[in-house]
Amino acid sequence: MATASSTLPRPQSGPQPTRSDEDLAPGDIAVGVIIGRASEYFDFFVFGIASVLVFPQVFFPFVDRLTGTLFSFLIFALAFVVRPLGTLIGMEIQRRFGRSAKLTVALLLLGSSTVAMGLLPGYGTAGSTAVALLALCRVGQGLALGGSWDGLPSLLALNAPPQRRGWYAMLGQLGAPLGFFVASGVFLYVYTSLDVRDFLSWGWRFPFFAAFAINVVALFARLRLVVTHEYEKRMEEHELDPAHLNELLPAQGHHIVIGAFAALASYALFHLVTVFPLSWVALSDPAGIDDFMKMELLGAAFAAVAMPMSGLIADKVGRRNFLGSLAVAIGLFAFAAPLMLGGGKPGQAAFLLIGFVLLGLSYGQSAGSVTSNFLPHFRYTGAALTADMAWLLGAAFAPVIALYLSSRFGLGSLTVYLLSGAVCTLLALRVNKRLQTAAVVQD
């Protein structure tokens, strides 16, 4: 990052001139992207982990542990269902009050919704009202995440050198393993430091309270960029402003669908190596939760290392070729996944480490893999809705579907789910290539 900034021309003497738009270097943008995404992923992974370790006992004690976990995963999915609505509401706020106002409202809603979860009474105190309030807070998280779209990833990609776009595309995704690592580490510390009664009574609330402080830091880090004249000028130069749906969908709505399916293999894998396996272990071997969470921390570190590698490789072979190869790799992983996850601690370790490496490589390049197809004035909204649809189609219901099918038909269901994502990615990339070829021929 420092290198990117250090290449900018600076005056040697005399009064300092007004900063030009060239001072907004890709490295500066990347810092805002990483910090912002890490805070968002922290909030979401705190909820995902609590859906396994806390919510079945605290909010669904009236059913068995498996059913309680399935109910928790359904509420988990709510955020992804409402996320596109949050994006559209955020776009309208931006039109009326500006980008910084939208971002402030979104991140405060995200942090407040997460903290509010830590203050909720359990089912034993408030009955079904507690469940309704938990669902309401989860909806708040989803709306906030949609509204927090700041266009930084698109701006980063557009300002990156052509030969290094894979590298800079990876930087925004790096927030995922960082957010997961911190969320898992905090939960692991609390879980192993308290007895079961204290953990379920008050200990589980601490990670939710920590979210607000993290969001405040992220808010200031992103606002430092968003409110600058240089940022606004760059956004205007690239026409990165909200577009109306009645203009976007008829003209280029198909690119939203293609982009969502092009990333499906990675998004399907996302929760199947982070949230779902923890639920499987918690139900089948509760005594092994501690060791499994430690292995997940190592897996997150592997993913964080794999992501920079994805940038380097993608810049050499091409992002779409790289995504296609990884879809094939994820398909092969799908056949071995049931054997590994059901193979005791050695198999589970292999499942996590291999899965996290594949996730780091694929997710590192999944964002915006085809958003360059959008016309400039559609790209800001198109990129946001493409990500929303990828999360909804690939990741929202992955934990509940995988757990339900695996509990009824065995872990072989994982193979089917992951294979379907890999096939969708390969088909979408193929369709996208044909559309590009047809466009070139027409020109």
Short mmCIF file of C-alpha atoms in Angstrom, two decimals:
data_model
loop_
_atom_site.label_atom_id
_atom_site.label_comp_id
_atom_site.label_asym_id
_atom_site.label_seq_id
_atom_site.Cartn_x
_atom_site.Cartn_y
_atom_site.Cartn_z
CA MET A 1 0.00 0.00 0.00
CA ALA A 2 2.79 2.35 0.87
CA THR A 3 4.40 1.66 -2.47
CA ALA A 4 1.28 2.67 -4.35
CA SER A 5 1.14 5.98 -2.53
CA SER A 6 4.84 6.70 -2.70
CA THR A 7 4.86 6.80 -6.49
CA LEU A 8 2.73 9.93 -6.58
CA PRO A 9 4.40 13.22 -7.49
CA ARG A 10 4.96 15.56 -4.57
CA PRO A 11 6.24 19.13 -4.56
CA GLN A 12 9.81 19.62 -3.42
CA SER A 13 9.52 23.14 -2.04
CA GLY A 14 7.24 26.14 -1.71
CA PRO A 15 3.63 26.19 -0.57
CA GLN A 16 1.69 22.94 -0.71
CA PRO A 17 -0.79 22.95 -3.58
CA THR A 18 -4.30 21.59 -3.34
CA ARG A 19 -4.27 17.82 -3.61
CA SER A 20 -5.24 16.54 -7.02
CA ASP A 21 -7.41 13.55 -7.75
CA GLU A 22 -4.22 11.61 -8.48
CA ASP A 23 -3.53 11.58 -4.74
CA LEU A 24 -6.31 9.03 -4.26
CA ALA A 25 -4.12 6.04 -5.02
CA PRO A 26 -5.33 2.43 -5.24
CA GLY A 27 -3.45 1.69 -2.01
CA ASP A 28 -5.43 4.36 -0.17
CA ILE A 29 -8.72 2.99 -1.48
CA ALA A 30 -7.69 -0.57 -0.57
CA VAL A 31 -7.23 0.35 3.10
CA GLY A 32 -10.80 1.62 3.30
CA VAL A 33 -12.11 -1.45 1.49
CA ILE A 34 -10.31 -3.96 3.74
CA ILE A 35 -11.26 -2.26 7.01
CA GLY A 36 -14.86 -1.77 5.96
CA ARG A 37 -15.37 -5.32 4.74
CA ALA A 38 -13.64 -6.86 7.77
CA SER A 39 -16.03 -5.08 10.13
CA GLU A 40 -19.07 -6.22 8.14
CA TYR A 41 -17.90 -9.83 8.04
CA PHE A 42 -17.20 -9.72 11.79
CA ASP A 43 -20.82 -8.80 12.48
CA PHE A 44 -22.13 -11.51 10.22
CA PHE A 45 -19.85 -14.27 11.47
CA VAL A 46 -20.66 -13.43 15.09
CA PHE A 47 -24.29 -14.15 14.25
CA GLY A 48 -23.37 -17.30 12.30
CA ILE A 49 -21.32 -18.76 15.15
CA ALA A 50 -24.00 -17.84 17.70
CA SER A 51 -26.55 -19.63 15.50
CA VAL A 52 -24.71 -22.82 16.37
CA LEU A 53 -23.41 -22.30 19.92
CA VAL A 54 -26.07 -20.04 21.47
CA PHE A 55 -29.38 -19.49 19.74
CA PRO A 56 -30.67 -23.11 19.79
CA GLN A 57 -30.51 -23.14 23.61
CA VAL A 58 -31.37 -19.48 24.29
CA PHE A 59 -34.10 -18.79 21.72
CA PHE A 60 -35.32 -22.26 20.73
CA PRO A 61 -35.18 -24.38 23.90
CA PHE A 62 -38.66 -25.77 23.15
CA VAL A 63 -37.32 -28.00 20.34
CA ASP A 64 -34.41 -30.41 20.03
CA ARG A 65 -30.91 -29.09 19.30
CA LEU A 66 -31.01 -29.98 15.58
CA THR A 67 -34.34 -28.27 14.98
CA GLY A 68 -33.22 -25.26 17.02
CA THR A 69 -30.12 -24.93 14.84
CA LEU A 70 -32.21 -25.16 11.68
CA PHE A 71 -34.49 -22.40 13.00
CA SER A 72 -31.43 -20.29 13.79
CA PHE A 73 -30.10 -20.79 10.26
CA LEU A 74 -33.43 -19.67 8.80
CA ILE A 75 -33.12 -16.41 10.71
CA PHE A 76 -29.49 -16.28 9.56
CA ALA A 77 -30.75 -16.32 5.95
CA LEU A 78 -33.07 -13.35 6.49
CA ALA A 79 -30.23 -10.83 6.17
CA PHE A 80 -29.40 -12.05 2.68
CA VAL A 81 -33.04 -12.00 1.63
CA VAL A 82 -33.47 -8.31 2.53
CA ARG A 83 -29.99 -7.22 1.46
CA PRO A 84 -31.07 -6.17 -2.09
CA LEU A 85 -33.80 -4.03 -0.52
CA GLY A 86 -31.18 -2.42 1.70
CA THR A 87 -29.11 -1.65 -1.38
CA LEU A 88 -32.03 0.10 -3.07
CA ILE A 89 -32.95 2.06 0.07
CA GLY A 90 -29.33 3.09 0.45
CA MET A 91 -29.18 4.27 -3.15
CA GLU A 92 -32.21 6.47 -2.54
CA ILE A 93 -30.65 7.94 0.61
CA GLN A 94 -27.51 8.66 -1.39
CA ARG A 95 -29.48 10.51 -4.08
CA ARG A 96 -31.18 12.70 -1.48
CA PHE A 97 -28.51 13.23 1.16
CA GLY A 98 -25.18 12.10 -0.27
CA ARG A 99 -22.86 9.10 -0.10
CA SER A 100 -21.40 9.85 3.33
CA ALA A 101 -24.88 10.15 4.90
CA LYS A 102 -25.85 6.79 3.44
CA LEU A 103 -22.70 5.12 4.71
CA THR A 104 -23.09 6.61 8.20
CA VAL A 105 -26.70 5.47 8.50
CA ALA A 106 -25.88 1.98 7.20
CA LEU A 107 -22.93 1.30 9.48
CA LEU A 108 -24.70 2.69 12.54
CA LEU A 109 -27.67 0.45 11.74
CA LEU A 110 -25.33 -2.53 11.31
CA GLY A 111 -23.55 -1.91 14.61
CA SER A 112 -26.75 -1.09 16.49
CA SER A 113 -28.54 -4.20 15.19
CA THR A 114 -25.63 -6.39 16.24
CA VAL A 115 -25.35 -4.81 19.70
CA ALA A 116 -29.12 -5.08 20.17
CA MET A 117 -28.84 -8.84 19.69
CA GLY A 118 -26.55 -8.96 22.69
CA LEU A 119 -29.22 -7.23 24.79
CA LEU A 120 -32.12 -9.48 23.83
CA PRO A 121 -33.91 -11.58 26.45
CA GLY A 122 -34.06 -15.31 25.86
CA TYR A 123 -37.12 -17.41 25.12
CA GLY A 124 -37.44 -18.32 28.80
CA THR A 125 -38.00 -14.63 29.64
CA ALA A 126 -39.90 -13.20 26.67
CA GLY A 127 -41.21 -16.23 24.81
CA SER A 128 -41.87 -15.86 21.08
CA THR A 129 -41.26 -12.10 21.37
CA ALA A 130 -37.55 -12.85 21.85
CA VAL A 131 -37.49 -14.82 18.60
CA ALA A 132 -39.31 -12.02 16.75
CA LEU A 133 -36.84 -9.43 18.07
CA LEU A 134 -33.90 -11.60 17.01
CA ALA A 135 -35.35 -11.85 13.50
CA LEU A 136 -35.94 -8.07 13.44
CA CYS A 137 -32.32 -7.39 14.40
CA ARG A 138 -31.15 -9.78 11.71
CA VAL A 139 -33.24 -7.94 9.14
CA GLY A 140 -31.57 -4.74 10.35
CA GLN A 141 -28.18 -6.29 9.68
CA GLY A 142 -29.19 -7.26 6.17
CA LEU A 143 -30.61 -3.85 5.30
CA ALA A 144 -27.49 -2.21 6.68
CA LEU A 145 -25.12 -4.40 4.72
CA GLY A 146 -26.97 -3.62 1.50
CA GLY A 147 -26.98 0.08 2.31
CA SER A 148 -23.28 0.15 3.16
CA TRP A 149 -22.23 -0.28 -0.47
CA ASP A 150 -19.80 2.57 -1.07
CA GLY A 151 -18.52 1.75 -4.53
CA LEU A 152 -14.95 1.42 -3.27
CA PRO A 153 -14.37 -2.03 -4.83
CA SER A 154 -15.52 -0.77 -8.24
CA LEU A 155 -13.42 2.38 -7.89
CA LEU A 156 -10.46 0.27 -6.80
CA ALA A 157 -10.77 -1.99 -9.85
CA LEU A 158 -11.08 0.97 -12.22
CA ASN A 159 -8.03 2.72 -10.76
CA ALA A 160 -5.86 -0.39 -10.59
CA PRO A 161 -3.19 -0.93 -13.27
CA PRO A 162 -4.60 -3.26 -15.98
CA GLN A 163 -1.95 -5.89 -15.29
CA ARG A 164 -2.75 -5.95 -11.56
CA ARG A 165 -6.55 -5.94 -11.47
CA GLY A 166 -6.65 -9.45 -10.03
CA TRP A 167 -4.45 -8.29 -7.14
CA TYR A 168 -6.56 -5.26 -6.34
CA ALA A 169 -9.81 -7.22 -6.73
CA MET A 170 -8.55 -9.55 -4.02
CA LEU A 171 -7.98 -6.78 -1.48
CA GLY A 172 -11.66 -6.11 -0.87
CA GLN A 173 -12.33 -9.81 -0.32
CA LEU A 174 -9.54 -10.04 2.24
CA GLY A 175 -11.99 -8.69 4.82
CA ALA A 176 -13.77 -12.07 4.87
CA PRO A 177 -11.05 -14.24 6.45
CA LEU A 178 -9.99 -11.35 8.69
CA GLY A 179 -13.54 -10.84 9.96
CA PHE A 180 -14.02 -14.57 10.44
CA PHE A 181 -10.71 -14.93 12.26
CA VAL A 182 -11.52 -12.16 14.73
CA ALA A 183 -15.11 -13.31 15.28
CA SER A 184 -14.07 -16.94 15.81
CA GLY A 185 -11.19 -15.92 18.08
CA VAL A 186 -13.43 -13.80 20.29
CA PHE A 187 -16.09 -16.49 20.51
CA LEU A 188 -13.51 -19.22 21.17
CA TYR A 189 -11.99 -17.19 24.01
CA VAL A 190 -15.35 -16.59 25.67
CA TYR A 191 -16.54 -20.16 25.06
CA THR A 192 -13.47 -21.77 26.59
CA SER A 193 -13.15 -19.29 29.48
CA LEU A 194 -16.62 -19.83 30.98
CA ASP A 195 -18.69 -22.76 32.07
CA VAL A 196 -21.78 -23.59 30.03
CA ARG A 197 -24.21 -21.80 32.34
CA ASP A 198 -22.30 -18.52 32.37
CA PHE A 199 -21.64 -18.68 28.64
CA LEU A 200 -25.33 -19.14 27.79
CA SER A 201 -26.40 -16.59 30.40
CA TRP A 202 -24.15 -13.63 29.62
CA GLY A 203 -20.83 -14.63 28.07
CA TRP A 204 -22.18 -15.02 24.53
CA ARG A 205 -23.25 -11.37 24.52
CA PHE A 206 -19.69 -9.98 24.62
CA PRO A 207 -18.84 -10.57 20.91
CA PHE A 208 -22.02 -8.70 19.94
CA PHE A 209 -21.04 -5.71 22.09
CA ALA A 210 -17.56 -5.69 20.56
CA ALA A 211 -19.13 -5.24 17.13
CA PHE A 212 -20.16 -1.67 17.80
CA ALA A 213 -16.62 -0.53 18.60
CA ILE A 214 -15.32 -2.27 15.48
CA ASN A 215 -17.99 -0.60 13.34
CA VAL A 216 -17.13 2.85 14.67
CA VAL A 217 -13.49 2.36 13.66
CA ALA A 218 -14.58 1.09 10.24
CA LEU A 219 -16.96 4.01 9.77
CA PHE A 220 -14.25 6.61 10.32
CA ALA A 221 -11.80 4.71 8.11
CA ARG A 222 -14.26 4.70 5.22
CA LEU A 223 -15.56 8.22 5.75
CA ARG A 224 -11.97 9.45 5.61
CA LEU A 225 -12.07 8.50 1.94
CA VAL A 226 -15.72 9.00 1.05
CA VAL A 227 -15.97 12.64 2.18
CA THR A 228 -12.84 13.75 0.30
CA HIS A 229 -13.08 15.83 -2.84
CA GLU A 230 -10.71 13.42 -4.59
CA TYR A 231 -13.02 10.47 -3.94
CA GLU A 232 -16.11 12.28 -5.22
CA LYS A 233 -14.24 13.46 -8.30
CA ARG A 234 -13.07 9.96 -9.12
CA MET A 235 -16.59 8.59 -8.66
CA GLU A 236 -17.98 11.27 -10.97
CA GLU A 237 -15.30 10.62 -13.59
CA HIS A 238 -16.32 6.97 -13.77
CA GLU A 239 -20.04 7.75 -13.50
CA LEU A 240 -20.22 5.65 -10.33
CA ASP A 241 -23.54 6.95 -9.10
CA PRO A 242 -26.82 5.16 -8.36
CA ALA A 243 -28.83 4.14 -11.40
CA HIS A 244 -32.59 3.66 -11.41
CA LEU A 245 -33.83 0.07 -11.74
CA ASN A 246 -36.23 0.99 -14.52
CA GLU A 247 -33.17 1.96 -16.56
CA LEU A 248 -30.71 -0.71 -15.39
CA LEU A 249 -32.85 -3.85 -15.64
CA PRO A 250 -34.10 -3.48 -19.25
CA ALA A 251 -30.67 -2.43 -20.50
CA GLN A 252 -28.28 -4.69 -18.60
CA GLY A 253 -30.22 -6.67 -16.02
CA HIS A 254 -28.97 -9.93 -17.53
CA HIS A 255 -25.45 -9.06 -16.40
CA ILE A 256 -26.67 -9.10 -12.78
CA VAL A 257 -27.91 -12.66 -13.25
CA ILE A 258 -24.79 -13.81 -15.07
CA GLY A 259 -22.53 -12.17 -12.50
CA ALA A 260 -24.37 -13.78 -9.60
CA PHE A 261 -24.16 -17.27 -11.11
CA ALA A 262 -20.54 -16.77 -12.17
CA ALA A 263 -19.60 -16.47 -8.50
CA LEU A 264 -21.93 -19.21 -7.26
CA ALA A 265 -19.30 -21.92 -6.68
CA SER A 266 -17.36 -19.65 -4.35
CA TYR A 267 -20.43 -18.37 -2.51
CA ALA A 268 -21.83 -21.90 -2.10
CA LEU A 269 -18.51 -22.94 -0.58
CA PHE A 270 -18.40 -19.89 1.68
CA HIS A 271 -20.77 -20.99 4.46
CA LEU A 272 -20.11 -24.68 3.91
CA VAL A 273 -16.58 -24.32 5.28
CA THR A 274 -17.31 -21.64 7.89
CA VAL A 275 -20.75 -21.99 9.53
CA PHE A 276 -22.15 -25.37 8.50
CA PRO A 277 -19.27 -27.65 9.63
CA LEU A 278 -19.32 -26.07 13.09
CA SER A 279 -22.99 -27.00 13.39
CA TRP A 280 -22.27 -30.55 12.28
CA VAL A 281 -19.55 -30.97 14.89
CA ALA A 282 -21.64 -29.29 17.60
CA LEU A 283 -24.43 -31.82 16.99
CA SER A 284 -22.32 -34.93 16.45
CA ASP A 285 -19.38 -34.33 18.82
CA PRO A 286 -20.04 -31.44 21.25
CA ALA A 287 -16.85 -32.20 23.17
CA GLY A 288 -14.80 -31.46 20.08
CA ILE A 289 -16.07 -27.90 19.51
CA ASP A 290 -12.98 -26.28 21.06
CA ASP A 291 -10.51 -28.12 18.84
CA PHE A 292 -12.66 -27.61 15.77
CA MET A 293 -12.87 -23.85 16.30
CA LYS A 294 -9.10 -23.70 16.70
CA MET A 295 -8.75 -25.54 13.40
CA GLU A 296 -11.16 -23.04 11.82
CA LEU A 297 -8.88 -20.23 12.97
CA LEU A 298 -5.99 -21.92 11.20
CA GLY A 299 -8.19 -22.38 8.14
CA ALA A 300 -9.02 -18.66 8.11
CA ALA A 301 -5.30 -17.91 8.18
CA PHE A 302 -4.82 -20.26 5.21
CA ALA A 303 -7.59 -18.42 3.33
CA ALA A 304 -5.97 -15.07 4.09
CA VAL A 305 -2.71 -16.35 2.60
CA ALA A 306 -4.45 -17.90 -0.41
CA MET A 307 -6.17 -14.65 -1.37
CA PRO A 308 -2.97 -12.76 -2.31
CA MET A 309 -1.96 -15.84 -4.26
CA SER A 310 -5.26 -15.64 -6.14
CA GLY A 311 -4.43 -12.09 -7.19
CA LEU A 312 -1.01 -13.04 -8.49
CA ILE A 313 -2.29 -16.08 -10.39
CA ALA A 314 -5.35 -14.30 -11.81
CA ASP A 315 -3.18 -11.52 -13.21
CA LYS A 316 -1.16 -14.12 -15.11
CA VAL A 317 -3.89 -16.42 -16.43
CA GLY A 318 -6.92 -14.10 -16.44
CA ARG A 319 -9.60 -13.80 -13.76
CA ARG A 320 -12.33 -15.66 -15.62
CA ASN A 321 -10.06 -18.55 -16.61
CA PHE A 322 -8.94 -18.72 -13.00
CA LEU A 323 -12.52 -18.79 -11.70
CA GLY A 324 -13.40 -21.54 -14.15
CA SER A 325 -10.46 -23.67 -13.01
CA LEU A 326 -11.42 -23.14 -9.38
CA ALA A 327 -15.02 -24.15 -10.08
CA VAL A 328 -13.65 -27.45 -11.36
CA ALA A 329 -11.45 -27.75 -8.24
CA ILE A 330 -14.45 -27.07 -5.99
CA GLY A 331 -16.38 -29.76 -7.89
CA LEU A 332 -13.60 -32.25 -7.20
CA PHE A 333 -13.49 -31.15 -3.55
CA ALA A 334 -17.23 -31.82 -3.37
CA PHE A 335 -16.70 -35.55 -3.95
CA ALA A 336 -14.18 -35.84 -1.11
CA ALA A 337 -15.92 -33.45 1.32
CA PRO A 338 -18.30 -36.01 2.92
CA LEU A 339 -15.48 -38.47 3.56
CA MET A 340 -13.28 -35.80 5.12
CA LEU A 341 -15.91 -34.14 7.31
CA GLY A 342 -17.14 -37.52 8.50
CA GLY A 343 -13.64 -38.90 8.99
CA GLY A 344 -12.93 -37.81 12.55
CA LYS A 345 -10.51 -35.08 13.55
CA PRO A 346 -7.88 -35.79 10.85
CA GLY A 347 -10.54 -35.74 8.15
CA GLN A 348 -12.17 -32.63 9.56
CA ALA A 349 -8.83 -30.85 9.62
CA ALA A 350 -8.26 -31.78 5.97
CA PHE A 351 -11.79 -30.60 5.09
CA LEU A 352 -11.23 -27.22 6.74
CA LEU A 353 -7.74 -26.51 5.48
CA ILE A 354 -8.39 -27.58 1.88
CA GLY A 355 -11.79 -25.91 1.91
CA PHE A 356 -10.45 -22.63 3.24
CA VAL A 357 -7.63 -22.58 0.69
CA LEU A 358 -10.14 -23.11 -2.13
CA LEU A 359 -12.35 -20.45 -0.60
CA GLY A 360 -9.48 -17.98 -0.41
CA LEU A 361 -8.48 -18.60 -4.01
CA SER A 362 -12.00 -18.48 -5.44
CA TYR A 363 -13.60 -15.83 -3.25
CA GLY A 364 -10.57 -13.62 -3.75
CA GLN A 365 -11.56 -13.22 -7.42
CA SER A 366 -15.32 -13.75 -7.28
CA ALA A 367 -16.33 -10.12 -6.72
CA GLY A 368 -16.89 -8.20 -9.89
CA SER A 369 -15.67 -10.98 -12.14
CA VAL A 370 -18.09 -9.86 -14.86
CA THR A 371 -19.14 -6.41 -13.60
CA SER A 372 -16.86 -4.84 -16.19
CA ASN A 373 -19.66 -5.73 -18.61
CA PHE A 374 -21.81 -2.95 -17.14
CA LEU A 375 -21.82 0.41 -18.83
CA PRO A 376 -20.10 3.02 -16.64
CA HIS A 377 -23.29 4.69 -15.42
CA PHE A 378 -24.80 1.30 -14.48
CA ARG A 379 -21.71 -0.16 -12.81
CA TYR A 380 -22.20 1.29 -9.31
CA THR A 381 -25.70 -0.14 -8.87
CA GLY A 382 -25.07 -3.20 -11.03
CA ALA A 383 -22.04 -4.32 -9.01
CA ALA A 384 -23.95 -3.93 -5.74
CA LEU A 385 -26.99 -5.91 -6.91
CA THR A 386 -24.79 -8.59 -8.47
CA ALA A 387 -23.12 -9.19 -5.09
CA ASP A 388 -26.51 -9.18 -3.37
CA MET A 389 -27.89 -11.83 -5.71
CA ALA A 390 -24.75 -13.98 -5.42
CA TRP A 391 -25.11 -14.01 -1.63
CA LEU A 392 -28.82 -14.77 -1.87
CA LEU A 393 -28.54 -17.57 -4.41
CA GLY A 394 -25.30 -19.15 -3.25
CA ALA A 395 -24.84 -18.55 0.47
CA ALA A 396 -28.04 -17.43 2.22
CA PHE A 397 -29.65 -20.83 2.67
CA ALA A 398 -26.50 -22.96 2.37
CA PRO A 399 -26.19 -23.76 6.11
CA VAL A 400 -29.85 -24.68 6.64
CA ILE A 401 -30.08 -26.72 3.42
CA ALA A 402 -26.79 -28.52 4.05
CA LEU A 403 -27.64 -29.31 7.69
CA TYR A 404 -31.18 -30.46 6.92
CA LEU A 405 -30.17 -32.70 4.02
CA SER A 406 -27.10 -34.06 5.82
CA SER A 407 -29.14 -34.92 8.94
CA ARG A 408 -31.67 -36.79 6.83
CA PHE A 409 -29.63 -38.30 4.00
CA GLY A 410 -26.02 -38.09 5.17
CA LEU A 411 -23.06 -35.90 4.31
CA GLY A 412 -23.26 -36.96 0.67
CA SER A 413 -25.70 -34.08 0.28
CA LEU A 414 -22.72 -31.73 0.46
CA THR A 415 -21.45 -33.16 -2.80
CA VAL A 416 -24.68 -32.36 -4.60
CA TYR A 417 -24.86 -28.81 -3.23
CA LEU A 418 -21.27 -27.90 -4.06
CA LEU A 419 -21.44 -29.54 -7.48
CA SER A 420 -24.52 -27.52 -8.37
CA GLY A 421 -22.65 -24.31 -7.54
CA ALA A 422 -19.63 -25.36 -9.61
CA VAL A 423 -21.80 -26.23 -12.62
CA CYS A 424 -23.65 -22.90 -12.39
CA THR A 425 -20.36 -21.01 -12.32
CA LEU A 426 -19.00 -22.81 -15.38
CA LEU A 427 -22.22 -22.25 -17.32
CA ALA A 428 -22.38 -18.57 -16.40
CA LEU A 429 -18.76 -17.99 -17.41
CA ARG A 430 -19.47 -19.75 -20.71
CA VAL A 431 -22.54 -17.59 -21.37
CA ASN A 432 -20.60 -14.47 -20.47
CA LYS A 433 -17.82 -15.38 -22.90
CA ARG A 434 -20.34 -15.88 -25.70
CA LEU A 435 -21.98 -12.54 -25.01
CA GLN A 436 -18.61 -10.82 -25.12
CA THR A 437 -17.71 -12.53 -28.38
CA ALA A 438 -21.04 -11.52 -29.91
CA ALA A 439 -20.49 -7.93 -28.77
CA VAL A 440 -17.05 -7.85 -30.39
CA VAL A 441 -18.44 -9.24 -33.66
CA GLN A 442 -21.22 -6.62 -33.70
CA ASP A 443 -18.72 -3.84 -33.14
#
